[in-house]
Each structure stands twice: as structure tokens, then as C-alpha cells.
């Protein structure tokens, strides 16, 4: 078994198309989209598109849902439970992939996603809708995490960066498609049809996975223990921080965030020496390059916290219509897509310069946001244009750094824990996003977003949201420089002659 795994690893790590003794050929976009690679790329991105469109489609039709079946008092839980389920599923992706291989894992993901979608479409009441959304979240978490995990199995290493860039780009495009489709259904009050519309694509995706993805990988059939304690602590942290962020009580906001941080620290403690792990060894240590990379990913996700307030701030402070405000908010997603495409084209070496450049662009974008968004206007171009530029720069910077960070996770993770590293990457991303949203809500409430509210509260909230968000990329820049230092030290030790 070990020889087979080593041989497959060597094949996977060898440059694409290079036979023994031949010079390696550079990976190109054409090689990613040609032959079997093209089919694999379609499967990987197809799952992400389903997950992403569902997120934004559902967000658009939920007001129509509560109008029809009630449940306004638990409105936010339709998203909260979906996110919690997605995080838990992402954390269990390694076990699913080891047990069933790429084909079986994707079919299970599609089954959960399709079942949850069907329940949501038929829901007669909000409690049933919450059940459907939770099951959808499990499927969505699997689909998203599997895209990263299966990339390293079915594609050669030179194509990993391009495949990851494609996955990120399709997620960005879905942020435009989802609200547009949802808006059409919402306008006619046909929210059930929005969920029904996803099912044919789930069926087509399942057919593609069943017929084109490999049934086994080097680790198929192996057992992977489940980190039950860490999963419980993780779910508790997300639920606590999400629930507390819904309150207008400032003390409850702060207490919820504090409890979430404490639970996160307990996860790190439980991971030490644990037989069943959520993340690979070294992920909770700043003396490990892998730990630094994971923390950088988390900080990037937390830097996006102003985005959820953009529509409200633009309508309240700059007189923009809901439609225009929504598309302004989508500029960050468009920037992410454009930044990812640029990263794939411009990357040289390990991509360290692109990561640093991306973080600097994120910081510049947040500063522009903090300068222009709080200035009340009647929609003057001199004010709203820099706001749009700020949002685009924030997304562009994240997109530029993202493929390089993801490939570094593969690079630094131990070979035996590659599948755990892939699932862990999605777990970190989703958890940090939930924590960032809750932190943003807390900052906004403390700044007067709800009290005194109105233009005065919005102005204060816009400034302090930017100030709080700027901390994340600033810390990430320090971490990236630390990665370079740690990597250089490791290389020097490896080259040092034995004594």
C-alpha cells in the first residue's frame, strides 16, 4: 500500500506531460481545459457553482419565504444553521473522501444537497425550512471542500494553482448569477420555484460525477477517525457567536465573541496530540509555516466584514437604490474573480510577492472605504466612485493572494495529512467568515449602527468597520513576512551539511 501511495504521489507531483528524462512542460490554461483535465475541472467547479448560487439565491428569496410561511423571528437562523452545517461537513470531508473516493464522496454531497433543496422547496413552515437548509448546508460544505481536496488527486501539481483560481473565479461569478435568478423568482413571489430550479442541475452534476470522476484514490478505503470533541467545540463557537451577533445588547455581543474565542482556543488545545484531528499537525502553531498560512487565510476572510453592511450604508448615506447598492456590494466578488485570474497569469515561483501585493491592496481598499463611505452624499460620483474602487480593490487583493495561499497549504501539510489539510482549509475559511461577520456586527452596534441609527449611526459604523477590518490585513502582512522567514530557515537547515 505504501509503495502504491508513493508511486501515485510521485505521479501527481510530477510536471504535467513530462515523461522520465523529458523536460517538464509549463502548465497552461489549455492543459487545464483539455482532455480528462477539462472534465475534472468541470466537475470541481460545478459543485462550487451549485453551492455558491444557492447561497445568494436563497438570501434573495428569504423575504418572500417569511412572507408566505412565517418565521420572521428565526429569519437569521436559516443562514446560521446552513453555515454551521457547512463547516461541520467541511471538517468531515477527509473521512468521506478516504472512505468513498472522489466519485462516491461527490455523490453523497449531491444527495445531501439535493435532499435539502427538495425539503426547502416543499417546506410548509419555517421549522421545516430550517431542516432543509441544514441538510443543504451539509451538502454544500461537502461540495465546496471536495473541490479543493479532489483537485490534488485528479490533477497534476502544475495545474493546482490554475484549478484553484478557476474555483475561486466561479464562486465570484455565482455572486452575480445567484441574486439575479433569485430576484426574478422573488419578484413574482415564486420562491419555491427558486429551489426547484436547482434540482435539474443537481441531477446533471450527479451524472457527471458518477460517470467521469475516479472511483478510488490512493487513500480510498482507509478509515479516518472523526474529531468529535473538536467538532462539538467548533459548532458551539459558531452558534454562540452567530446567536449573540443577532442581539442589540452590546454586552451580549462582546460576551458571545469572547466565548467563541475561548472555544477556539480549546479546539487548539484538543488538537495537540489528538489521534483524530480537524487540521494537520502544526496548524495551531505560529512557529509552523502551515499554521501561519491558515491564520493568514482566516484574517483575509475576516477582512471582508464591511461587505455585509455595504447595501445598507449606500442606501442610507449615499441615496443609492437597493438594486444599485446590491451591485456595489458585488464589486468585491468581481474583484476577487479578477484578482484570481491575474494571480494565475502573473504567478512566478511560490507566489510570495503576489500574496504580499494582494494583502497591501486589501489594506488600501479598506482605507479608501474608511475615508469615503462615512461621508454623507446624495450619490455624488466623487464619493461613490472611490467607494466602488475600494470594494473592488479589497476583492482583487484577496483573489490575488488566494490561489498562492491554498497551494501553500498543500505544500506545507504533511503528505499523510493532505486530505485533512484540504478539508481544514474550507473549515478555516467558513469559520473565519462567520467570526468576521459576528465581529463586524459587534463593531457596528458599538459604533451606533442601531442606536442612534440613521445617517449618524451609519456614518460612525462605516468608519469603525473600516478601522476594525484594517487590523486583519495589517496582521496578515506581518504573518506573510514570517512565512518567508520560516521557509528560509527550513531551507537553510535542509542544505546544512550533516555533522
Short mmCIF file of C-alpha atoms in Angstrom, two decimals:
data_model
loop_
_atom_site.label_atom_id
_atom_site.label_comp_id
_atom_site.label_asym_id
_atom_site.label_seq_id
_atom_site.Cartn_x
_atom_site.Cartn_y
_atom_site.Cartn_z
CA UNK A 1 0.00 0.00 0.00
CA UNK A 2 2.81 2.39 0.87
CA UNK A 3 4.57 1.75 -2.45
CA UNK A 4 1.32 2.38 -4.34
CA UNK A 5 0.70 5.60 -2.47
CA UNK A 6 4.26 6.79 -3.06
CA UNK A 7 4.03 5.99 -6.75
CA UNK A 8 0.73 7.87 -7.12
CA UNK A 9 2.13 10.78 -5.17
CA UNK A 10 5.14 10.91 -7.44
CA UNK A 11 2.87 10.85 -10.49
CA UNK A 12 0.72 13.61 -9.03
CA UNK A 13 3.71 15.79 -8.16
CA UNK A 14 5.46 15.34 -11.49
CA UNK A 15 5.10 18.18 -14.00
CA UNK A 16 2.27 17.62 -16.40
CA UNK A 17 3.08 15.68 -19.51
CA UNK A 18 6.72 15.05 -18.59
CA UNK A 19 7.99 11.56 -19.12
CA UNK A 20 11.07 10.31 -17.32
CA UNK A 21 14.05 12.28 -18.56
CA UNK A 22 11.97 14.78 -20.53
CA UNK A 23 11.92 18.48 -19.65
CA UNK A 24 8.71 19.49 -17.89
CA UNK A 25 6.12 21.40 -19.83
CA UNK A 26 4.63 24.54 -18.33
CA UNK A 27 1.06 24.29 -17.17
CA UNK A 28 -1.33 26.31 -19.31
CA UNK A 29 -4.99 27.18 -19.27
CA UNK A 30 -5.34 25.00 -22.35
CA UNK A 31 -3.97 21.96 -20.50
CA UNK A 32 -6.45 22.54 -17.68
CA UNK A 33 -9.39 22.56 -20.08
CA UNK A 34 -8.28 19.76 -22.38
CA UNK A 35 -9.00 16.05 -22.25
CA UNK A 36 -9.67 14.43 -18.90
CA UNK A 37 -8.40 17.53 -17.08
CA UNK A 38 -11.22 19.57 -18.61
CA UNK A 39 -13.82 17.08 -17.40
CA UNK A 40 -12.35 17.11 -13.91
CA UNK A 41 -12.26 20.91 -13.90
CA UNK A 42 -15.94 21.00 -14.91
CA UNK A 43 -16.86 18.64 -12.08
CA UNK A 44 -14.87 20.55 -9.46
CA UNK A 45 -16.25 23.94 -10.45
CA UNK A 46 -19.77 22.58 -11.00
CA UNK A 47 -20.11 21.64 -7.35
CA UNK A 48 -18.86 25.04 -6.23
CA UNK A 49 -21.25 26.83 -8.58
CA UNK A 50 -24.21 24.89 -7.16
CA UNK A 51 -23.16 25.76 -3.61
CA UNK A 52 -22.47 29.43 -4.33
CA UNK A 53 -25.58 30.13 -6.42
CA UNK A 54 -27.70 28.51 -3.73
CA UNK A 55 -26.23 30.81 -1.06
CA UNK A 56 -27.03 34.03 -2.90
CA UNK A 57 -30.29 32.80 -4.46
CA UNK A 58 -31.63 31.85 -1.02
CA UNK A 59 -30.57 35.15 0.53
CA UNK A 60 -32.58 36.94 -2.17
CA UNK A 61 -35.82 34.93 -1.79
CA UNK A 62 -35.87 34.60 2.02
CA UNK A 63 -38.00 37.77 2.49
CA UNK A 64 -40.62 36.13 0.25
CA UNK A 65 -40.32 32.91 2.24
CA UNK A 66 -41.17 34.53 5.59
CA UNK A 67 -43.99 36.48 3.99
CA UNK A 68 -45.54 33.21 2.83
CA UNK A 69 -44.86 30.71 5.63
CA UNK A 70 -43.90 33.00 8.53
CA UNK A 71 -40.89 32.64 10.80
CA UNK A 72 -39.58 36.20 10.85
CA UNK A 73 -38.40 35.68 14.44
CA UNK A 74 -35.99 32.93 13.27
CA UNK A 75 -35.18 34.53 9.91
CA UNK A 76 -31.44 34.67 10.52
CA UNK A 77 -31.26 31.03 11.58
CA UNK A 78 -31.89 29.90 8.00
CA UNK A 79 -28.40 31.20 7.27
CA UNK A 80 -26.85 30.37 10.64
CA UNK A 81 -27.76 26.68 10.51
CA UNK A 82 -26.67 26.45 6.89
CA UNK A 83 -23.25 27.87 7.79
CA UNK A 84 -22.83 25.62 10.84
CA UNK A 85 -23.76 22.54 8.81
CA UNK A 86 -21.35 23.57 6.03
CA UNK A 87 -18.47 23.98 8.48
CA UNK A 88 -19.11 20.60 10.08
CA UNK A 89 -19.35 18.92 6.67
CA UNK A 90 -16.11 20.54 5.52
CA UNK A 91 -14.40 19.23 8.65
CA UNK A 92 -15.58 15.69 7.82
CA UNK A 93 -14.62 15.80 4.14
CA UNK A 94 -11.35 13.92 4.70
CA UNK A 95 -13.18 10.94 6.18
CA UNK A 96 -15.74 10.95 3.38
CA UNK A 97 -13.07 11.10 0.70
CA UNK A 98 -10.94 8.39 2.27
CA UNK A 99 -13.89 6.08 2.66
CA UNK A 100 -15.59 6.52 -0.70
CA UNK A 101 -13.10 8.08 -3.10
CA UNK A 102 -13.86 11.15 -5.29
CA UNK A 103 -16.86 9.66 -7.11
CA UNK A 104 -18.63 8.32 -4.04
CA UNK A 105 -17.86 11.44 -1.99
CA UNK A 106 -19.33 13.74 -4.62
CA UNK A 107 -22.45 11.59 -4.98
CA UNK A 108 -23.03 11.71 -1.21
CA UNK A 109 -22.57 15.50 -1.31
CA UNK A 110 -25.07 15.81 -4.17
CA UNK A 111 -27.54 13.58 -2.30
CA UNK A 112 -27.44 15.79 0.79
CA UNK A 113 -27.62 18.98 -1.27
CA UNK A 114 -30.49 17.75 -3.43
CA UNK A 115 -32.46 16.37 -0.46
CA UNK A 116 -32.11 19.63 1.44
CA UNK A 117 -33.17 21.60 -1.63
CA UNK A 118 -36.25 19.42 -2.08
CA UNK A 119 -37.27 19.79 1.58
CA UNK A 120 -36.82 23.56 1.34
CA UNK A 121 -38.94 23.73 -1.82
CA UNK A 122 -41.78 21.80 -0.13
CA UNK A 123 -41.48 23.44 3.32
CA UNK A 124 -44.94 24.30 4.75
CA UNK A 125 -43.43 26.13 7.74
CA UNK A 126 -40.19 27.74 8.87
CA UNK A 127 -39.11 24.83 11.14
CA UNK A 128 -39.24 22.52 8.11
CA UNK A 129 -37.35 25.11 6.08
CA UNK A 130 -34.63 25.18 8.75
CA UNK A 131 -34.30 21.38 8.50
CA UNK A 132 -33.97 21.64 4.74
CA UNK A 133 -31.41 24.43 4.98
CA UNK A 134 -29.34 22.41 7.47
CA UNK A 135 -29.26 19.39 5.13
CA UNK A 136 -28.44 21.70 2.24
CA UNK A 137 -25.58 23.09 4.31
CA UNK A 138 -24.10 19.62 4.78
CA UNK A 139 -24.17 19.03 1.04
CA UNK A 140 -22.85 22.49 0.27
CA UNK A 141 -19.98 22.13 2.73
CA UNK A 142 -19.00 18.82 1.18
CA UNK A 143 -19.20 20.24 -2.37
CA UNK A 144 -17.01 23.23 -1.52
CA UNK A 145 -14.40 21.32 0.47
CA UNK A 146 -14.23 18.46 -2.04
CA UNK A 147 -13.35 20.89 -4.83
CA UNK A 148 -10.05 21.68 -3.08
CA UNK A 149 -9.45 18.15 -1.81
CA UNK A 150 -10.06 16.39 -5.14
CA UNK A 151 -8.00 18.93 -7.09
CA UNK A 152 -4.78 17.45 -5.75
CA UNK A 153 -5.98 13.91 -6.54
CA UNK A 154 -7.17 14.23 -10.14
CA UNK A 155 -4.91 17.00 -11.47
CA UNK A 156 -1.11 17.22 -11.75
CA UNK A 157 0.63 19.66 -9.42
CA UNK A 158 1.46 22.31 -12.06
CA UNK A 159 -2.28 22.78 -12.62
CA UNK A 160 -3.26 23.14 -8.95
CA UNK A 161 -2.86 26.90 -8.89
CA UNK A 162 -4.91 27.35 -12.07
CA UNK A 163 -7.62 24.97 -10.86
CA UNK A 164 -7.87 26.79 -7.54
CA UNK A 165 -8.03 30.08 -9.42
CA UNK A 166 -10.86 28.70 -11.55
CA UNK A 167 -12.74 27.53 -8.45
CA UNK A 168 -12.41 30.98 -6.87
CA UNK A 169 -13.44 32.71 -10.10
CA UNK A 170 -16.59 30.63 -10.48
CA UNK A 171 -17.59 31.43 -6.91
CA UNK A 172 -17.24 35.12 -7.74
CA UNK A 173 -19.37 34.82 -10.87
CA UNK A 174 -22.03 32.98 -8.87
CA UNK A 175 -22.41 36.02 -6.61
CA UNK A 176 -23.86 37.83 -9.62
CA UNK A 177 -25.93 34.97 -11.03
CA UNK A 178 -27.49 33.92 -7.70
CA UNK A 179 -29.09 37.28 -6.78
CA UNK A 180 -30.23 37.82 -10.37
CA UNK A 181 -32.02 34.46 -10.53
CA UNK A 182 -33.40 34.83 -7.03
CA UNK A 183 -34.61 38.33 -7.82
CA UNK A 184 -36.70 37.10 -10.74
CA UNK A 185 -38.40 34.44 -8.61
CA UNK A 186 -38.85 36.83 -5.68
CA UNK A 187 -40.45 39.47 -7.88
CA UNK A 188 -43.22 37.03 -8.82
CA UNK A 189 -43.48 35.54 -5.33
CA UNK A 190 -42.34 32.14 -6.67
CA UNK A 191 -39.75 31.36 -4.02
CA UNK A 192 -40.47 27.62 -4.16
CA UNK A 193 -39.63 27.63 -7.86
CA UNK A 194 -36.22 29.08 -6.96
CA UNK A 195 -35.38 25.91 -5.04
CA UNK A 196 -36.99 23.66 -7.68
CA UNK A 197 -34.80 25.29 -10.35
CA UNK A 198 -31.67 23.92 -8.67
CA UNK A 199 -32.71 20.26 -8.78
CA UNK A 200 -32.17 19.60 -12.53
CA UNK A 201 -28.63 20.92 -12.17
CA UNK A 202 -28.06 18.70 -9.13
CA UNK A 203 -29.13 15.73 -11.27
CA UNK A 204 -26.81 16.70 -14.13
CA UNK A 205 -23.94 17.22 -11.74
CA UNK A 206 -24.56 13.83 -10.14
CA UNK A 207 -24.48 12.19 -13.59
CA UNK A 208 -21.16 13.90 -14.37
CA UNK A 209 -19.66 12.79 -11.06
CA UNK A 210 -20.91 9.22 -11.43
CA UNK A 211 -19.56 8.75 -14.94
CA UNK A 212 -16.39 10.83 -15.07
CA UNK A 213 -14.77 11.06 -11.63
CA UNK A 214 -12.43 8.28 -10.45
CA UNK A 215 -13.96 5.81 -8.06
CA UNK A 216 -10.84 5.44 -5.94
CA UNK A 217 -7.76 7.39 -4.91
CA UNK A 218 -4.58 6.40 -3.11
CA UNK A 219 -6.37 6.68 0.24
CA UNK A 220 -9.74 5.18 -0.75
CA UNK A 221 -10.98 2.56 1.67
CA UNK A 222 -8.83 3.83 4.52
CA UNK A 223 -10.54 4.76 7.75
CA UNK A 224 -10.24 8.25 9.19
CA UNK A 225 -11.26 8.90 12.81
CA UNK A 226 -13.67 11.75 13.47
CA UNK A 227 -12.58 14.53 15.82
CA UNK A 228 -15.86 14.59 17.74
CA UNK A 229 -14.68 16.84 20.58
CA UNK A 230 -13.25 19.44 18.21
CA UNK A 231 -16.37 19.32 16.03
CA UNK A 232 -18.63 19.94 19.04
CA UNK A 233 -16.46 22.85 20.17
CA UNK A 234 -16.40 24.24 16.62
CA UNK A 235 -20.19 24.04 16.24
CA UNK A 236 -20.66 25.63 19.66
CA UNK A 237 -18.32 28.51 18.78
CA UNK A 238 -20.17 29.28 15.54
CA UNK A 239 -23.61 29.01 17.16
CA UNK A 240 -22.63 31.22 20.11
CA UNK A 241 -21.03 33.94 18.01
CA UNK A 242 -23.86 33.87 15.45
CA UNK A 243 -26.63 33.94 18.06
CA UNK A 244 -25.03 36.74 20.07
CA UNK A 245 -24.49 38.85 16.94
CA UNK A 246 -28.26 38.91 16.38
CA UNK A 247 -28.79 40.78 19.65
CA UNK A 248 -28.68 44.56 20.00
CA UNK A 249 -27.27 44.15 23.53
CA UNK A 250 -23.64 45.24 23.36
CA UNK A 251 -22.58 43.24 26.39
CA UNK A 252 -24.10 40.11 24.87
CA UNK A 253 -22.25 40.80 21.61
CA UNK A 254 -18.92 41.06 23.43
CA UNK A 255 -19.64 38.03 25.63
CA UNK A 256 -20.54 35.90 22.61
CA UNK A 257 -17.33 36.85 20.81
CA UNK A 258 -15.27 36.15 23.94
CA UNK A 259 -16.85 32.72 24.38
CA UNK A 260 -16.22 31.91 20.70
CA UNK A 261 -12.54 32.84 21.05
CA UNK A 262 -12.27 30.71 24.20
CA UNK A 263 -13.86 27.74 22.43
CA UNK A 264 -11.45 28.20 19.51
CA UNK A 265 -8.53 28.12 21.93
CA UNK A 266 -9.92 24.91 23.42
CA UNK A 267 -10.03 23.40 19.92
CA UNK A 268 -6.34 24.19 19.52
CA UNK A 269 -5.59 22.59 22.86
CA UNK A 270 -7.63 19.49 21.99
CA UNK A 271 -5.77 19.15 18.68
CA UNK A 272 -2.41 18.71 20.43
CA UNK A 273 -1.58 15.06 20.36
CA UNK A 274 -5.10 14.08 19.30
CA UNK A 275 -5.50 10.94 17.24
CA UNK A 276 -8.38 12.46 15.31
CA UNK A 277 -7.67 15.95 14.00
CA UNK A 278 -9.56 18.77 12.30
CA UNK A 279 -6.36 20.27 10.91
CA UNK A 280 -2.89 18.85 10.19
CA UNK A 281 -0.14 18.94 12.78
CA UNK A 282 1.32 22.40 13.26
CA UNK A 283 -1.86 24.23 12.25
CA UNK A 284 -2.23 25.93 15.64
CA UNK A 285 1.42 26.94 15.95
CA UNK A 286 2.88 30.22 14.70
CA UNK A 287 6.29 28.54 14.57
CA UNK A 288 4.94 26.35 11.76
CA UNK A 289 4.59 27.70 8.19
CA UNK A 290 1.30 25.80 7.88
CA UNK A 291 -0.10 27.45 11.00
CA UNK A 292 0.86 30.87 9.68
CA UNK A 293 -0.79 30.18 6.31
CA UNK A 294 -4.05 29.06 7.94
CA UNK A 295 -4.10 32.16 10.14
CA UNK A 296 -3.45 34.36 7.08
CA UNK A 297 -6.44 32.76 5.33
CA UNK A 298 -8.57 33.40 8.43
CA UNK A 299 -7.51 37.05 8.58
CA UNK A 300 -8.33 37.57 4.90
CA UNK A 301 -11.83 36.22 5.48
CA UNK A 302 -12.29 38.48 8.49
CA UNK A 303 -11.14 41.50 6.45
CA UNK A 304 -14.32 41.15 4.35
CA UNK A 305 -16.61 42.09 7.26
CA UNK A 306 -17.67 45.55 5.88
CA UNK A 307 -19.16 43.86 2.79
CA UNK A 308 -22.35 42.72 4.54
CA UNK A 309 -23.14 46.33 5.53
CA UNK A 310 -22.45 47.89 2.10
CA UNK A 311 -26.04 47.84 0.75
CA UNK A 312 -27.45 49.49 3.87
CA UNK A 313 -24.67 52.09 4.10
CA UNK A 314 -25.00 53.04 0.42
CA UNK A 315 -28.77 53.46 0.69
CA UNK A 316 -28.63 55.38 3.96
CA UNK A 317 -25.59 57.58 3.35
CA UNK A 318 -25.48 57.94 -0.43
CA UNK A 319 -29.07 57.63 -1.60
CA UNK A 320 -28.49 54.59 -3.78
CA UNK A 321 -31.38 52.34 -4.81
CA UNK A 322 -31.49 48.78 -3.43
CA UNK A 323 -30.55 47.38 -6.84
CA UNK A 324 -27.53 49.65 -7.29
CA UNK A 325 -26.47 49.12 -3.68
CA UNK A 326 -26.61 45.37 -4.23
CA UNK A 327 -24.42 45.54 -7.29
CA UNK A 328 -21.97 47.80 -5.49
CA UNK A 329 -21.68 45.05 -2.88
CA UNK A 330 -21.00 42.58 -5.70
CA UNK A 331 -17.91 44.58 -6.73
CA UNK A 332 -15.90 42.77 -4.07
CA UNK A 333 -16.83 39.42 -5.62
CA UNK A 334 -15.96 40.72 -9.09
CA UNK A 335 -12.65 41.97 -7.76
CA UNK A 336 -11.97 38.54 -6.25
CA UNK A 337 -12.61 36.91 -9.64
CA UNK A 338 -10.38 39.40 -11.46
CA UNK A 339 -7.65 39.10 -8.83
CA UNK A 340 -7.67 35.33 -9.10
CA UNK A 341 -7.35 35.49 -12.88
CA UNK A 342 -4.42 37.90 -12.53
CA UNK A 343 -2.75 35.69 -9.94
CA UNK A 344 -2.88 32.69 -12.25
CA UNK A 345 -1.27 34.67 -15.08
CA UNK A 346 1.33 36.55 -13.04
CA UNK A 347 2.47 33.90 -10.58
CA UNK A 348 6.17 33.14 -10.52
CA UNK A 349 7.86 30.81 -8.07
CA UNK A 350 5.99 30.25 -4.80
CA UNK A 351 3.81 33.35 -5.26
CA UNK A 352 5.11 35.10 -2.16
CA UNK A 353 5.17 38.51 -3.86
CA UNK A 354 1.59 38.09 -5.09
CA UNK A 355 0.41 37.27 -1.58
CA UNK A 356 2.11 40.38 -0.19
CA UNK A 357 0.81 42.56 -3.04
CA UNK A 358 -2.70 41.21 -2.53
CA UNK A 359 -2.66 41.99 1.18
CA UNK A 360 -1.45 45.52 0.51
CA UNK A 361 -4.30 46.04 -1.99
CA UNK A 362 -6.80 44.80 0.59
CA UNK A 363 -5.40 47.28 3.11
CA UNK A 364 -5.54 50.14 0.59
CA UNK A 365 -9.13 49.24 -0.27
CA UNK A 366 -10.18 49.24 3.39
CA UNK A 367 -8.53 52.64 3.93
CA UNK A 368 -10.40 54.08 0.92
CA UNK A 369 -13.62 52.59 2.30
CA UNK A 370 -12.99 54.24 5.68
CA UNK A 371 -12.29 57.62 4.08
CA UNK A 372 -15.19 57.87 1.60
CA UNK A 373 -18.02 55.62 2.82
CA UNK A 374 -18.71 57.65 6.02
CA UNK A 375 -19.06 60.90 4.02
CA UNK A 376 -22.78 61.51 3.51
CA UNK A 377 -23.68 62.46 -0.04
CA UNK A 378 -26.56 62.49 -2.48
CA UNK A 379 -24.80 59.95 -4.66
CA UNK A 380 -22.08 62.28 -5.94
CA UNK A 381 -19.66 60.42 -8.21
CA UNK A 382 -16.68 61.94 -6.40
CA UNK A 383 -17.76 60.00 -3.31
CA UNK A 384 -19.41 56.78 -4.54
CA UNK A 385 -16.78 56.06 -7.21
CA UNK A 386 -13.95 55.73 -4.66
CA UNK A 387 -16.26 53.52 -2.59
CA UNK A 388 -16.70 51.23 -5.59
CA UNK A 389 -12.95 51.24 -6.21
CA UNK A 390 -12.35 50.37 -2.56
CA UNK A 391 -14.66 47.36 -2.69
CA UNK A 392 -13.11 46.14 -5.94
CA UNK A 393 -9.58 46.50 -4.55
CA UNK A 394 -10.46 44.55 -1.43
CA UNK A 395 -11.79 41.67 -3.52
CA UNK A 396 -8.96 41.92 -6.04
CA UNK A 397 -6.35 41.69 -3.31
CA UNK A 398 -7.95 38.62 -1.74
CA UNK A 399 -8.31 36.97 -5.15
CA UNK A 400 -4.68 37.67 -5.99
CA UNK A 401 -3.41 36.08 -2.79
CA UNK A 402 -5.88 33.19 -2.56
CA UNK A 403 -4.51 30.62 -5.07
CA UNK A 404 -0.99 31.08 -3.72
CA UNK A 405 -2.15 30.59 -0.12
CA UNK A 406 -4.14 27.45 -0.98
CA UNK A 407 -1.23 25.83 -2.82
CA UNK A 408 0.99 26.64 0.18
CA UNK A 409 -1.37 24.65 2.38
CA UNK A 410 -0.72 21.66 0.11
CA UNK A 411 3.00 22.40 0.16
CA UNK A 412 3.41 22.68 3.94
CA UNK A 413 0.98 19.96 5.05
CA UNK A 414 2.49 16.51 5.73
CA UNK A 415 1.90 14.09 2.87
CA UNK A 416 -0.11 11.76 5.11
CA UNK A 417 -2.47 14.61 6.07
CA UNK A 418 -3.11 16.21 2.67
CA UNK A 419 -6.81 15.32 2.71
CA UNK A 420 -7.17 16.71 6.24
CA UNK A 421 -5.41 19.90 5.09
CA UNK A 422 -7.83 20.33 2.18
CA UNK A 423 -10.95 19.97 4.30
CA UNK A 424 -9.38 22.08 7.02
CA UNK A 425 -8.83 24.92 4.58
CA UNK A 426 -12.57 25.21 3.92
CA UNK A 427 -13.31 24.81 7.64
CA UNK A 428 -10.99 27.71 8.46
CA UNK A 429 -12.44 29.84 5.68
CA UNK A 430 -16.07 29.34 6.70
CA UNK A 431 -15.39 29.63 10.42
CA UNK A 432 -13.38 32.83 9.96
CA UNK A 433 -16.13 34.24 7.76
CA UNK A 434 -18.74 33.56 10.47
CA UNK A 435 -16.47 35.03 13.13
CA UNK A 436 -15.76 38.07 10.95
CA UNK A 437 -19.44 38.71 10.30
CA UNK A 438 -20.20 38.50 14.02
CA UNK A 439 -17.27 40.77 14.85
CA UNK A 440 -18.45 43.26 12.22
CA UNK A 441 -21.92 43.23 13.74
CA UNK A 442 -20.47 43.86 17.17
CA UNK A 443 -18.33 46.76 15.93
CA UNK A 444 -21.27 48.29 14.08
CA UNK A 445 -23.54 48.04 17.12
CA UNK A 446 -20.91 49.55 19.41
CA UNK A 447 -20.48 52.38 16.88
CA UNK A 448 -24.17 53.25 16.97
CA UNK A 449 -25.46 51.34 13.94
CA UNK A 450 -28.78 50.62 15.69
CA UNK A 451 -28.68 53.29 18.39
CA UNK A 452 -28.87 56.15 17.43
CA UNK A 453 -29.12 54.55 13.97
CA UNK A 454 -29.99 56.52 10.83
CA UNK A 455 -27.36 58.51 8.99
CA UNK A 456 -25.48 59.37 12.19
CA UNK A 457 -25.17 55.74 13.22
CA UNK A 458 -24.31 54.64 9.70
CA UNK A 459 -21.52 57.21 9.43
CA UNK A 460 -19.96 56.09 12.69
CA UNK A 461 -20.39 52.41 11.84
CA UNK A 462 -18.77 52.81 8.41
CA UNK A 463 -15.67 54.40 9.90
CA UNK A 464 -15.20 51.91 12.72
CA UNK A 465 -15.92 48.93 10.48
CA UNK A 466 -13.07 50.06 8.26
CA UNK A 467 -10.80 50.68 11.24
CA UNK A 468 -11.52 47.23 12.66
CA UNK A 469 -11.14 45.50 9.31
CA UNK A 470 -7.79 47.16 8.60
CA UNK A 471 -6.25 45.26 11.51
CA UNK A 472 -6.71 41.94 9.67
CA UNK A 473 -4.60 42.61 6.52
CA UNK A 474 -2.03 44.50 8.58
CA UNK A 475 -1.50 41.44 10.78
CA UNK A 476 -1.57 39.19 7.71
CA UNK A 477 1.28 41.17 6.12
CA UNK A 478 3.38 40.53 9.22
CA UNK A 479 2.48 36.84 9.03
CA UNK A 480 3.46 36.57 5.36
CA UNK A 481 6.86 38.02 6.16
CA UNK A 482 7.10 35.44 8.94
CA UNK A 483 6.27 32.65 6.47
CA UNK A 484 9.19 33.78 4.31
CA UNK A 485 11.48 33.77 7.35
CA UNK A 486 10.34 30.31 8.47
CA UNK A 487 10.63 28.87 4.97
CA UNK A 488 14.12 30.33 4.53
CA UNK A 489 15.22 28.89 7.87
CA UNK A 490 13.86 25.48 6.95
CA UNK A 491 15.66 25.57 3.60
CA UNK A 492 18.94 26.57 5.24
CA UNK A 493 18.67 23.71 7.74
CA UNK A 494 17.97 21.27 4.93
CA UNK A 495 21.04 22.44 2.99
CA UNK A 496 23.34 22.46 6.02
CA UNK A 497 25.91 19.61 5.90
CA UNK A 498 25.40 16.86 8.44
CA UNK A 499 27.86 16.88 11.33
#
